[in-house]
Amino acid sequence: MIVLIGFMGAGKTTVGALLAERLGLPFQDSDQVIEARERRTVREIFAGDGEAAFRRIERSVVLDLLDGPDAVLALGGGAVEDPVTRSAVARATAVHLVVTAHHVLQRVGSDPGRPLLASSDLADLLARREPHYDEAASIRVLTDGRPARVVADEVMARLSERVYPGPDSSG
Ligand code: S3P
């Protein structure tokens, strides 16, 4: 199981789909599974029930996905805020796609489907979550200004190092 985590706009869905294709695995996006299960959009869940309710639904969906068949999973940017979700993710192979606030705004700044972008101070939220991403992920890959294909190449390379570090590795 490969799990992609990171802030909104890091490219988890795009990179995840590329990785799934290369690894010959199915791709699942937790927000899409939540919307299908709830028959509501993420935006509607936030507006109707609030963020805490969304996190509970998200936790149950992510735990189910992690228990399911091998896949590449892209998680919503706030999934790691929930401690149960976070420790379950940490037990899988998780990759943190790192993005800075400037690039978040460039990529998804005006997306009405991302309710937290409108209401929060982005830089504060990002800073608060950084340690959670790093706690859950064993691999970190920078995404700023890099095409998804290049990011996917680096993730592939880092994953293969983990399987076999190679003779030059100092361990
Ligand atoms: C959220 C990120 C969104 C979505 C929801 C909340 C967040 O997913 O789960 O709007 O708290 O950062 P993406 O990271 O895929 O945009």
Short mmCIF file of C-alpha atoms and ligand atoms in Angstrom, two decimals:
data_model
loop_
_atom_site.label_atom_id
_atom_site.label_comp_id
_atom_site.label_asym_id
_atom_site.label_seq_id
_atom_site.Cartn_x
_atom_site.Cartn_y
_atom_site.Cartn_z
CA MET A 1 0.00 0.00 0.00
CA ILE A 2 1.39 3.37 -1.01
CA VAL A 3 -0.24 6.38 0.67
CA LEU A 4 0.24 9.94 -0.55
CA ILE A 5 -0.20 12.68 2.01
CA GLY A 6 0.47 16.41 1.97
CA PHE A 7 -1.26 19.75 1.83
CA MET A 8 -3.98 20.75 -0.63
CA GLY A 9 -2.45 21.46 -4.01
CA ALA A 10 0.59 19.21 -3.51
CA GLY A 11 -0.54 17.11 -6.47
CA LYS A 12 -1.51 13.96 -4.56
CA THR A 13 -4.28 12.98 -6.96
CA THR A 14 -2.31 13.61 -10.15
CA VAL A 15 0.90 12.03 -8.89
CA GLY A 16 -1.06 9.17 -7.32
CA ALA A 17 -2.74 8.28 -10.60
CA LEU A 18 0.65 8.27 -12.36
CA LEU A 19 2.19 6.07 -9.67
CA ALA A 20 -0.72 3.64 -9.78
CA GLU A 21 -0.31 3.27 -13.52
CA ARG A 22 3.42 2.63 -13.20
CA LEU A 23 3.04 0.18 -10.33
CA GLY A 24 0.07 -1.61 -11.92
CA LEU A 25 -2.07 -0.92 -8.86
CA PRO A 26 -5.55 0.59 -8.55
CA PHE A 27 -5.74 4.25 -7.55
CA GLN A 28 -8.08 5.51 -4.83
CA ASP A 29 -8.64 9.06 -3.68
CA SER A 30 -10.13 9.29 -0.18
CA ASP A 31 -12.19 12.40 -1.00
CA GLN A 32 -13.80 10.62 -3.95
CA VAL A 33 -14.59 7.56 -1.82
CA ILE A 34 -16.09 9.83 0.88
CA GLU A 35 -18.27 11.60 -1.69
CA ALA A 36 -19.47 8.32 -3.19
CA ARG A 37 -20.22 6.83 0.24
CA GLU A 38 -21.99 9.94 1.54
CA ARG A 39 -23.62 10.90 -1.77
CA ARG A 40 -22.56 14.48 -0.98
CA THR A 41 -19.59 16.59 -1.97
CA VAL A 42 -16.81 17.38 0.50
CA ARG A 43 -18.01 20.97 0.39
CA GLU A 44 -21.55 19.93 1.33
CA ILE A 45 -20.31 17.81 4.24
CA PHE A 46 -18.26 20.73 5.61
CA ALA A 47 -21.14 23.16 5.15
CA GLY A 48 -23.81 20.85 6.59
CA ASP A 49 -22.02 19.01 9.40
CA GLY A 50 -18.72 20.83 9.98
CA GLU A 51 -15.10 19.81 9.91
CA ALA A 52 -15.17 17.46 12.92
CA ALA A 53 -17.88 15.35 11.30
CA PHE A 54 -15.94 15.30 8.05
CA ARG A 55 -12.83 14.03 9.89
CA ARG A 56 -14.81 11.18 11.44
CA ILE A 57 -16.12 10.09 8.04
CA GLU A 58 -12.65 10.49 6.58
CA ARG A 59 -11.12 8.36 9.34
CA SER A 60 -13.54 5.52 8.72
CA VAL A 61 -12.99 5.66 4.94
CA VAL A 62 -9.19 5.79 5.25
CA LEU A 63 -9.10 2.88 7.72
CA ASP A 64 -11.26 0.83 5.35
CA LEU A 65 -9.06 1.69 2.37
CA LEU A 66 -5.91 0.78 4.31
CA ASP A 67 -7.47 -2.57 5.18
CA GLY A 68 -8.49 -3.20 1.58
CA PRO A 69 -6.63 -4.50 -1.46
CA ASP A 70 -3.19 -3.14 -2.31
CA ALA A 71 -3.47 0.25 -4.01
CA VAL A 72 -2.06 3.74 -4.32
CA LEU A 73 -4.12 5.97 -2.00
CA ALA A 74 -4.25 9.77 -2.11
CA LEU A 75 -5.59 11.28 1.12
CA GLY A 76 -7.20 14.66 1.72
CA GLY A 77 -4.74 17.23 3.04
CA GLY A 78 -6.22 17.26 6.54
CA ALA A 79 -6.50 13.51 7.09
CA VAL A 80 -3.36 13.50 9.26
CA GLU A 81 -5.02 15.88 11.73
CA ASP A 82 -6.87 12.89 13.13
CA PRO A 83 -4.50 10.92 15.40
CA VAL A 84 -6.09 7.55 14.62
CA THR A 85 -5.86 8.16 10.87
CA ARG A 86 -2.31 9.42 11.31
CA SER A 87 -1.01 6.37 13.12
CA ALA A 88 -2.73 4.00 10.66
CA VAL A 89 -1.08 5.88 7.78
CA ALA A 90 2.28 5.68 9.53
CA ARG A 91 2.05 1.89 9.49
CA ALA A 92 1.71 1.87 5.69
CA THR A 93 4.30 3.20 3.23
CA ALA A 94 3.45 6.89 3.23
CA VAL A 95 4.95 9.59 1.03
CA HIS A 96 4.71 13.26 1.98
CA LEU A 97 4.40 15.45 -1.10
CA VAL A 98 5.79 18.71 0.21
CA VAL A 99 4.43 22.02 -1.09
CA THR A 100 4.95 25.61 0.12
CA ALA A 101 2.13 28.12 0.72
CA HIS A 102 3.04 30.18 -2.34
CA HIS A 103 2.60 27.18 -4.63
CA VAL A 104 -0.61 26.09 -2.91
CA LEU A 105 -2.16 29.43 -3.79
CA GLN A 106 -0.92 29.25 -7.36
CA ARG A 107 -2.32 25.77 -7.89
CA VAL A 108 -5.63 25.68 -6.04
CA GLY A 109 -6.09 29.14 -4.48
CA SER A 110 -9.51 29.83 -5.96
CA ASP A 111 -11.04 26.35 -5.86
CA PRO A 112 -14.50 26.59 -4.21
CA GLY A 113 -14.48 22.80 -3.68
CA ARG A 114 -11.78 23.21 -1.02
CA PRO A 115 -13.62 24.87 1.88
CA LEU A 116 -10.60 25.24 4.14
CA LEU A 117 -8.73 27.39 1.64
CA ALA A 118 -11.40 30.03 1.97
CA SER A 119 -11.63 30.08 5.74
CA SER A 120 -8.15 29.49 7.13
CA ASP A 121 -4.89 31.25 7.21
CA LEU A 122 -3.11 29.00 4.80
CA ALA A 123 0.43 29.48 6.09
CA ASP A 124 -0.64 28.77 9.70
CA LEU A 125 -2.56 25.68 8.70
CA LEU A 126 0.37 24.41 6.65
CA ALA A 127 2.82 25.03 9.50
CA ARG A 128 0.54 23.25 11.96
CA ARG A 129 0.26 20.20 9.74
CA GLU A 130 3.89 19.86 8.64
CA PRO A 131 4.95 17.85 11.71
CA HIS A 132 1.95 15.54 11.27
CA TYR A 133 2.88 14.81 7.67
CA ASP A 134 6.44 14.11 8.64
CA GLU A 135 5.41 11.90 11.54
CA ALA A 136 3.26 9.75 9.26
CA ALA A 137 5.50 9.59 6.17
CA SER A 138 8.81 7.82 5.75
CA ILE A 139 9.53 9.49 2.40
CA ARG A 140 9.41 13.24 1.60
CA VAL A 141 9.42 14.58 -1.93
CA LEU A 142 9.41 18.28 -2.88
CA THR A 143 6.81 19.30 -5.45
CA ASP A 144 7.19 23.08 -5.84
CA GLY A 145 7.41 24.01 -9.50
CA ARG A 146 7.92 20.40 -10.60
CA PRO A 147 5.66 18.62 -13.09
CA ALA A 148 3.71 15.65 -11.69
CA ARG A 149 5.66 13.25 -13.92
CA VAL A 150 8.97 14.36 -12.38
CA VAL A 151 7.57 14.05 -8.86
CA ALA A 152 6.27 10.57 -9.69
CA ASP A 153 9.74 9.60 -11.01
CA GLU A 154 11.31 10.66 -7.74
CA VAL A 155 8.73 8.79 -5.66
CA MET A 156 9.39 5.64 -7.73
CA ALA A 157 13.13 6.00 -7.19
CA ARG A 158 12.71 6.50 -3.45
CA LEU A 159 10.38 3.52 -3.17
CA SER A 160 12.84 1.25 -4.95
CA GLU A 161 15.65 2.40 -2.62
CA ARG A 162 13.54 1.19 0.26
CA VAL A 163 13.07 -2.26 -1.24
CA TYR A 164 16.76 -2.63 -2.01
CA PRO A 165 19.08 0.12 -0.75
CA GLY A 166 21.92 -0.98 -3.04
CA PRO A 167 25.62 -1.62 -2.37
CA ASP A 168 26.50 2.08 -1.90
CA SER A 169 24.03 2.63 0.86
CA SER A 170 25.57 3.38 4.21
CA GLY A 171 22.39 2.09 5.81
C1 S3P B 1 -8.82 19.26 3.15
C2 S3P B 1 -8.30 18.89 1.93
C3 S3P B 1 -9.14 18.42 0.83
C4 S3P B 1 -10.45 17.82 1.35
C5 S3P B 1 -11.12 18.76 2.27
C6 S3P B 1 -10.26 19.14 3.48
C7 S3P B 1 -7.91 19.76 4.20
O1 S3P B 1 -8.43 17.45 0.06
O2 S3P B 1 -10.20 16.59 2.01
O3 S3P B 1 -11.45 19.93 1.55
O4 S3P B 1 -8.31 19.79 5.37
O5 S3P B 1 -6.74 20.11 3.86
P1 S3P B 1 -7.18 17.81 -0.93
O6 S3P B 1 -5.95 17.85 -0.10
O7 S3P B 1 -7.19 16.68 -1.88
O8 S3P B 1 -7.50 19.13 -1.55
#
